[in-house]
PDB file of C-alpha atoms in Angstrom:
ATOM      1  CA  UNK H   1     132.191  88.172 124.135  1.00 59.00           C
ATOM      2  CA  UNK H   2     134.392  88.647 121.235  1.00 66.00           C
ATOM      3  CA  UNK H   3     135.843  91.729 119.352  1.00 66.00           C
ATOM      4  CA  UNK H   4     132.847  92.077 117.077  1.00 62.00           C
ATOM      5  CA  UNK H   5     130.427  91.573 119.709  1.00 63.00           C
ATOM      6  CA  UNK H   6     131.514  93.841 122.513  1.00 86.00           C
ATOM      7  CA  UNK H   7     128.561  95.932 122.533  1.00 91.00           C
ATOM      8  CA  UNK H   8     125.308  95.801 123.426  1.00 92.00           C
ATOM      9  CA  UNK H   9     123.498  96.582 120.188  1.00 91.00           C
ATOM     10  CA  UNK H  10     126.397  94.283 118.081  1.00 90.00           C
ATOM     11  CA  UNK H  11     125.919  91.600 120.503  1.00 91.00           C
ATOM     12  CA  UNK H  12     121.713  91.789 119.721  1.00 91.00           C
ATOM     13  CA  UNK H  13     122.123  91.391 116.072  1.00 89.00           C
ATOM     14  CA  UNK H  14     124.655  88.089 116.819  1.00 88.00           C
ATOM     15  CA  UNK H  15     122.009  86.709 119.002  1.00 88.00           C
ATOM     16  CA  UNK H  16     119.699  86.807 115.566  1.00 89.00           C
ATOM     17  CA  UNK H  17     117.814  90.112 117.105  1.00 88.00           C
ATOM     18  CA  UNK H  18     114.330  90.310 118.745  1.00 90.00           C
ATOM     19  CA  UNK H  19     111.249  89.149 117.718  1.00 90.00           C
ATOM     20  CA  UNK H  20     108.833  91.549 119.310  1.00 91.00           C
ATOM     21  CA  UNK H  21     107.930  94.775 117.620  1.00 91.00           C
ATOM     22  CA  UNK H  22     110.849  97.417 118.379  1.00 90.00           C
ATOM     23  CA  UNK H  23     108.189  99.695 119.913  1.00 90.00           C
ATOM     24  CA  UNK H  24     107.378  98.149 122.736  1.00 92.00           C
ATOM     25  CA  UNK H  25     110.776  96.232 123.577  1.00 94.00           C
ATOM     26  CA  UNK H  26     112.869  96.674 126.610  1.00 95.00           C
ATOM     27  CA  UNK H  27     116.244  95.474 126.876  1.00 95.00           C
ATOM     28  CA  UNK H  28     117.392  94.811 130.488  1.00 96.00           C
ATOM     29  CA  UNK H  29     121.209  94.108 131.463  1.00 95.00           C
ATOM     30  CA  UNK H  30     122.154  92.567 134.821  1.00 96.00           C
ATOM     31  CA  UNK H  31     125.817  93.584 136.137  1.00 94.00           C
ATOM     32  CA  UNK H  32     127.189  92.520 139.522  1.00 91.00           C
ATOM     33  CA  UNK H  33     123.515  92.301 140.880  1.00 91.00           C
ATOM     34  CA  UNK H  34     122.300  95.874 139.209  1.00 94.00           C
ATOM     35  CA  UNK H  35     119.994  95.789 136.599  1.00 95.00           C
ATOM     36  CA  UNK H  36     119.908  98.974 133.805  1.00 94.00           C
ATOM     37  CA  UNK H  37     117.069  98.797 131.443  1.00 94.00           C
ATOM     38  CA  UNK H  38     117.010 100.839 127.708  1.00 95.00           C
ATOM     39  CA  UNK H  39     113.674 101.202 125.225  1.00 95.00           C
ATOM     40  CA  UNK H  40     115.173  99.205 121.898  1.00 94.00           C
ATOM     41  CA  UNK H  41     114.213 102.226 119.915  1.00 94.00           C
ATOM     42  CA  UNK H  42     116.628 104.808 122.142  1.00 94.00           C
ATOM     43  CA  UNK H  43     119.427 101.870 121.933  1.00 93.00           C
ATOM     44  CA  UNK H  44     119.521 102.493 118.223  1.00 91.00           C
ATOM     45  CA  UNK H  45     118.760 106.091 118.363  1.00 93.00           C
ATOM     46  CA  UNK H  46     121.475 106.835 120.937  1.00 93.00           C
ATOM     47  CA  UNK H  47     124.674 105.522 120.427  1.00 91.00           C
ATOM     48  CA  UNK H  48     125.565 106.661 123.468  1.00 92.00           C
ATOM     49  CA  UNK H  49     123.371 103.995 125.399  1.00 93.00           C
ATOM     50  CA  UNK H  50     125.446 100.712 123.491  1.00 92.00           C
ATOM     51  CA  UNK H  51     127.127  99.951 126.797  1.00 92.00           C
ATOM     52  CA  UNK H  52     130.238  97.647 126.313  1.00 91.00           C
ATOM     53  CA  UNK H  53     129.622  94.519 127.395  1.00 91.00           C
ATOM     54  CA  UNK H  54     131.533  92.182 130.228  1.00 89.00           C
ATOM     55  CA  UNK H  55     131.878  88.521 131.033  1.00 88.00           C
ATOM     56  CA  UNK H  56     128.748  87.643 133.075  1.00 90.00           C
ATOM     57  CA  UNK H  57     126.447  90.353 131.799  1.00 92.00           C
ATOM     58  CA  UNK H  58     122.667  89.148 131.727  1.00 94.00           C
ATOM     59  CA  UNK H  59     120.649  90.070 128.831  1.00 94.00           C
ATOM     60  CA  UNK H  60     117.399  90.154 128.508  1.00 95.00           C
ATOM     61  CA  UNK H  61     114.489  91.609 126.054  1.00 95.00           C
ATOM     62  CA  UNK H  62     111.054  91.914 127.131  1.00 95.00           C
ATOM     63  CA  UNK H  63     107.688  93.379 125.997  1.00 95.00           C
ATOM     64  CA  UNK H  64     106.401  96.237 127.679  1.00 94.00           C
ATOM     65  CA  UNK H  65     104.151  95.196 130.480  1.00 94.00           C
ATOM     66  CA  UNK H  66     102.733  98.321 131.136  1.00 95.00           C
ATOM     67  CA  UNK H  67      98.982  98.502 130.609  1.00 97.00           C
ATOM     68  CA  UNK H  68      95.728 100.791 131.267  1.00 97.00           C
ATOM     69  CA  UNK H  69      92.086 100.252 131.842  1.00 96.00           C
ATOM     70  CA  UNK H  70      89.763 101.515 129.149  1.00 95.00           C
ATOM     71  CA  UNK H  71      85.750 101.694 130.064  1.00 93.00           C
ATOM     72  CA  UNK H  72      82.745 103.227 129.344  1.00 88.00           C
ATOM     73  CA  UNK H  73      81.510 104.635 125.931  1.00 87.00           C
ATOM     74  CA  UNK H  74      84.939 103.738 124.389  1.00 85.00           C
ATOM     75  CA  UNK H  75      84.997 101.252 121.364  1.00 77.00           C
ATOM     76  CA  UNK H  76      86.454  98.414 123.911  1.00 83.00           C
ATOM     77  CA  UNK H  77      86.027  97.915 128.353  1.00 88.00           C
ATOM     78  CA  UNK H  78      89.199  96.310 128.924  1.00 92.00           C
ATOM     79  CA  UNK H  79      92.750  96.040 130.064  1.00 95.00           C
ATOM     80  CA  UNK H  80      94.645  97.963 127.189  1.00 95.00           C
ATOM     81  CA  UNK H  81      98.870  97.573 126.629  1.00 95.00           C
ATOM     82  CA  UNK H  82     100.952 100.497 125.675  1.00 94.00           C
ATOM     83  CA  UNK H  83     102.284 100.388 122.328  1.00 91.00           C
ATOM     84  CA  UNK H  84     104.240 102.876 122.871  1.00 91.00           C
ATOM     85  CA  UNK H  85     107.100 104.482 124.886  1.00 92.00           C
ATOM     86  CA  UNK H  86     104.642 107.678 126.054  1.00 94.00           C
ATOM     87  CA  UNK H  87     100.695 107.437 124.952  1.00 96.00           C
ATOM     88  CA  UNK H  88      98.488 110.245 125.007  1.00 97.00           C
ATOM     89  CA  UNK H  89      94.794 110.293 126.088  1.00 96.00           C
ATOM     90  CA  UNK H  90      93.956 110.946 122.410  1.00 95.00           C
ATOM     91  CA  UNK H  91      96.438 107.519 121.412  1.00 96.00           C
ATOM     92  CA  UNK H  92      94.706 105.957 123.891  1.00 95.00           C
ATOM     93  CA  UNK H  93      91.049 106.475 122.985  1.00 94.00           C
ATOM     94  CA  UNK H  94      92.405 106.001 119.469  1.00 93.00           C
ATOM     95  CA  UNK H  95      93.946 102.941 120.791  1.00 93.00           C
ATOM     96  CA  UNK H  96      90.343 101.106 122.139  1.00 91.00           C
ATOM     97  CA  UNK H  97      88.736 102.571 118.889  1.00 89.00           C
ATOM     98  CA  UNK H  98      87.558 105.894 119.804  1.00 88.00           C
ATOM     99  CA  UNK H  99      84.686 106.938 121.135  1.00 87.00           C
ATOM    100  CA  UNK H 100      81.291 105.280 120.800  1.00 79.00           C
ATOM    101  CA  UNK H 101      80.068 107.728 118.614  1.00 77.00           C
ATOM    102  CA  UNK H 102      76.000 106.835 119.619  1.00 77.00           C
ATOM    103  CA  UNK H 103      77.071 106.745 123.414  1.00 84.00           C
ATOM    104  CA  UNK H 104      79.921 108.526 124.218  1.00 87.00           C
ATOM    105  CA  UNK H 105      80.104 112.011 125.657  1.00 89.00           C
ATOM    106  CA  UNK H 106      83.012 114.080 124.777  1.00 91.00           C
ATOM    107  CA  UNK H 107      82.747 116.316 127.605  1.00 91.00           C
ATOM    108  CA  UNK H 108      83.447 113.422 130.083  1.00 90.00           C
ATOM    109  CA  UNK H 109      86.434 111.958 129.205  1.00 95.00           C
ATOM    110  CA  UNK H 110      88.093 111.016 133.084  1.00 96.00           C
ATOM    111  CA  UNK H 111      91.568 109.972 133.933  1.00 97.00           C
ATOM    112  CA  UNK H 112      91.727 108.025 137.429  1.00 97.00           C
ATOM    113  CA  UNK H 113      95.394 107.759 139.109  1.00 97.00           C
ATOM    114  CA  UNK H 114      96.982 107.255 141.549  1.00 96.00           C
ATOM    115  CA  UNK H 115      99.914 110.216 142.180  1.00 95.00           C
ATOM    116  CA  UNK H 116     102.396 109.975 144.431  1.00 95.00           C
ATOM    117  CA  UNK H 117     102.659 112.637 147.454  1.00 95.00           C
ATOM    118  CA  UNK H 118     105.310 114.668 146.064  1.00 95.00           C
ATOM    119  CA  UNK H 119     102.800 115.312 142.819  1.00 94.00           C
ATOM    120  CA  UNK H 120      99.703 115.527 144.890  1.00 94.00           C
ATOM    121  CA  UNK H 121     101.158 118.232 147.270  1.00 95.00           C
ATOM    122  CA  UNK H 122     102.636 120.193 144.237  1.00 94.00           C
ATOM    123  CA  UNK H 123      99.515 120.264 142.234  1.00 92.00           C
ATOM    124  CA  UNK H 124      97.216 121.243 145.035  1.00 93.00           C
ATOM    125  CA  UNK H 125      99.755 123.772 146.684  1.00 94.00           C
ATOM    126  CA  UNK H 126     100.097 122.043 149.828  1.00 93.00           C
ATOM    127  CA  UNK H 127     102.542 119.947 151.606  1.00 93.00           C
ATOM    128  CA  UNK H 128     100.998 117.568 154.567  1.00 94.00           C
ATOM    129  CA  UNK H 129      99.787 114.935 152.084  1.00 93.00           C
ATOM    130  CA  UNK H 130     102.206 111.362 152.715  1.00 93.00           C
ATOM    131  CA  UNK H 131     101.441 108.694 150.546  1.00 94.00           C
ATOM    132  CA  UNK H 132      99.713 107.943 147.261  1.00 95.00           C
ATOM    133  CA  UNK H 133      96.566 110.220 146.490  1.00 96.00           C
ATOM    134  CA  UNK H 134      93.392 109.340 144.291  1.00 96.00           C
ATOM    135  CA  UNK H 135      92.826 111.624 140.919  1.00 96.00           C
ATOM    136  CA  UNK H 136      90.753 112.470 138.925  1.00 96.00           C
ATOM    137  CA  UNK H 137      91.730 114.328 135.824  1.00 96.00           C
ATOM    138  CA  UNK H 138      88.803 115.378 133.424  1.00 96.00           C
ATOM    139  CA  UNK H 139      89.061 116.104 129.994  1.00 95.00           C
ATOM    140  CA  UNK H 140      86.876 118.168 127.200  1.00 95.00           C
ATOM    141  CA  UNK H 141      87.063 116.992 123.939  1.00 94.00           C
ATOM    142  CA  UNK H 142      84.489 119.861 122.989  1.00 93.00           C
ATOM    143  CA  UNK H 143      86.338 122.895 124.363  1.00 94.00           C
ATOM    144  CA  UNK H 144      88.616 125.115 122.162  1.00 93.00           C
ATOM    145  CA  UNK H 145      91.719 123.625 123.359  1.00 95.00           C
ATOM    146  CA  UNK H 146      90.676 120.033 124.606  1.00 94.00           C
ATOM    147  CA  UNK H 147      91.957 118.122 121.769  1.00 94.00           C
ATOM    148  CA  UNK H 148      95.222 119.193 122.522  1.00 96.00           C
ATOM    149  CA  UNK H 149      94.958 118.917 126.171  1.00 96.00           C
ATOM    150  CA  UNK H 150      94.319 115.534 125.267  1.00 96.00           C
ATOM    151  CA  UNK H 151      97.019 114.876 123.210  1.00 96.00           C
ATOM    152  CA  UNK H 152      99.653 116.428 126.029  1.00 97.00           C
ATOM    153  CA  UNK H 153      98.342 114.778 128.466  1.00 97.00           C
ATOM    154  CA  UNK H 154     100.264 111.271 129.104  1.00 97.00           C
ATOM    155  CA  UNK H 155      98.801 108.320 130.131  1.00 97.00           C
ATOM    156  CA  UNK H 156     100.309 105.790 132.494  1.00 97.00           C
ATOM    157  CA  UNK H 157     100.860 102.379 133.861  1.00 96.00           C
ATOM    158  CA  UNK H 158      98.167 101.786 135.610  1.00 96.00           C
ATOM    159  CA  UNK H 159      95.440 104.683 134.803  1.00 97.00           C
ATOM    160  CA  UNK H 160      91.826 104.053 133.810  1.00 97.00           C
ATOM    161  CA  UNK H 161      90.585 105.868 131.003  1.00 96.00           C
ATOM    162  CA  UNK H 162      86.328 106.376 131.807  1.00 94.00           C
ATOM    163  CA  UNK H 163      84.466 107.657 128.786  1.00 92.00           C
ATOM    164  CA  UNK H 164      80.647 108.914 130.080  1.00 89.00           C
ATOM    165  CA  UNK H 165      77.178 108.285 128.518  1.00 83.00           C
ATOM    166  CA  UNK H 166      75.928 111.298 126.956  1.00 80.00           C
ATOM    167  CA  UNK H 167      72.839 112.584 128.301  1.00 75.00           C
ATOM    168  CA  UNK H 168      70.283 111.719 125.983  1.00 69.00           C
ATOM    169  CA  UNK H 169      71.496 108.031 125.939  1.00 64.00           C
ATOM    170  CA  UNK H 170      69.669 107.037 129.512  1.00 69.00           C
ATOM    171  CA  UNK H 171      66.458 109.004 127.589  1.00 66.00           C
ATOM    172  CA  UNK H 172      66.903 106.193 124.834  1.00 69.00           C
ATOM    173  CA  UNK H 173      67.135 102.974 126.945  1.00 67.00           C
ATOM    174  CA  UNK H 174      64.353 104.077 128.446  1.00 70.00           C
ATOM    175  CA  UNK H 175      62.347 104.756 125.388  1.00 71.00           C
ATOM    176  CA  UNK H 176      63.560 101.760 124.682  1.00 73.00           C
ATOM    177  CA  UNK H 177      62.273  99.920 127.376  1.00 75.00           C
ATOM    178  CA  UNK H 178      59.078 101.015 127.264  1.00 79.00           C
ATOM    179  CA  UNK H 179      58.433 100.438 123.870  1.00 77.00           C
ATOM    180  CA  UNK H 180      60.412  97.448 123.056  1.00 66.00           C
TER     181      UNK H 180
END
């Protein structure tokens, strides 16, 4: 560590800076056995966050791991990263290529997590649930305000975005079926 390199963000652009895309890039430094991670982006946006640096720090830069499950009508049925700090359901439907427009059904658009107890217990007004609790969150796309429900509503690590079949599209395989 020299004079000109003191800082974390200085000592980034010495090492000839990353070569993953700046949204999805983690920066992790290990101290004395504890590990502090910063978002790239925030590192330049807060100067605040451009720790000094000691002898013996550990750097490291990573791509976000994070990831959900997209199935169903959506454009894509598969394991989906984040290419982003926060996604929305909207970025994320947007993100498999919308919906199936000769399959999908707007009015079942699901969200399946897990929540912790704390969340579980505050949602549902109670406060006897331990442990990690299975939900389903359903959104609308066709009522007044379920586009922007959507788009306030964050996904996470881990969810599975389920887009139904609508209705009529069970009527047309079998139609289909039938007459070949």
């Amino acid at each position: 560590i020299e004079r000109p390199t003191r800082t974390l963000a200085t000592m980034l652009a010495k090492a000839g800076g990353i070569a993953i895309e700046p949204a999805v890039a983690i920066v992790r430094v290990t101290r004395g056995g504890q590990t502090g991670k910063v978002w790239l982006e925030d590192l330049y946006a807060n100067p605040g966050l451009d720790i000094a640096l000691r002898g013996g720090d550990q750097i490291v830069v990573e791509r976000d791991t994070r990831a959900f499950t997209a199935l169903g009508a959506t454009g894509t049925q598969n394991l989906i990263p984040f290419e982003s700090q926060t996604l929305s359901a909207i970025e994320a439907i947007a993100q498999v290529g919308g919906l199936n427009t000769s399959l999908a059904d707007p009015t079942g658009v699901f969200v399946f997590r897990n929540e912790p107890a704390e969340i579980a217990n505050a949602v549902l007004g109670r406060n006897d649930l331990t442990g990690d609790q299975r939900f389903v969150y359903v959104l609308d796309l066709t009522a007044p305000t379920g586009m922007f429900e959507a788009r306030d509503f964050l996904v996470r690590d881990g969810d599975t975005v389920y887009v139904t079949e609508a209705p009529f599209v069970q009527w047309q395989k079998t139609i289909t079926a039938i007459t070949g």
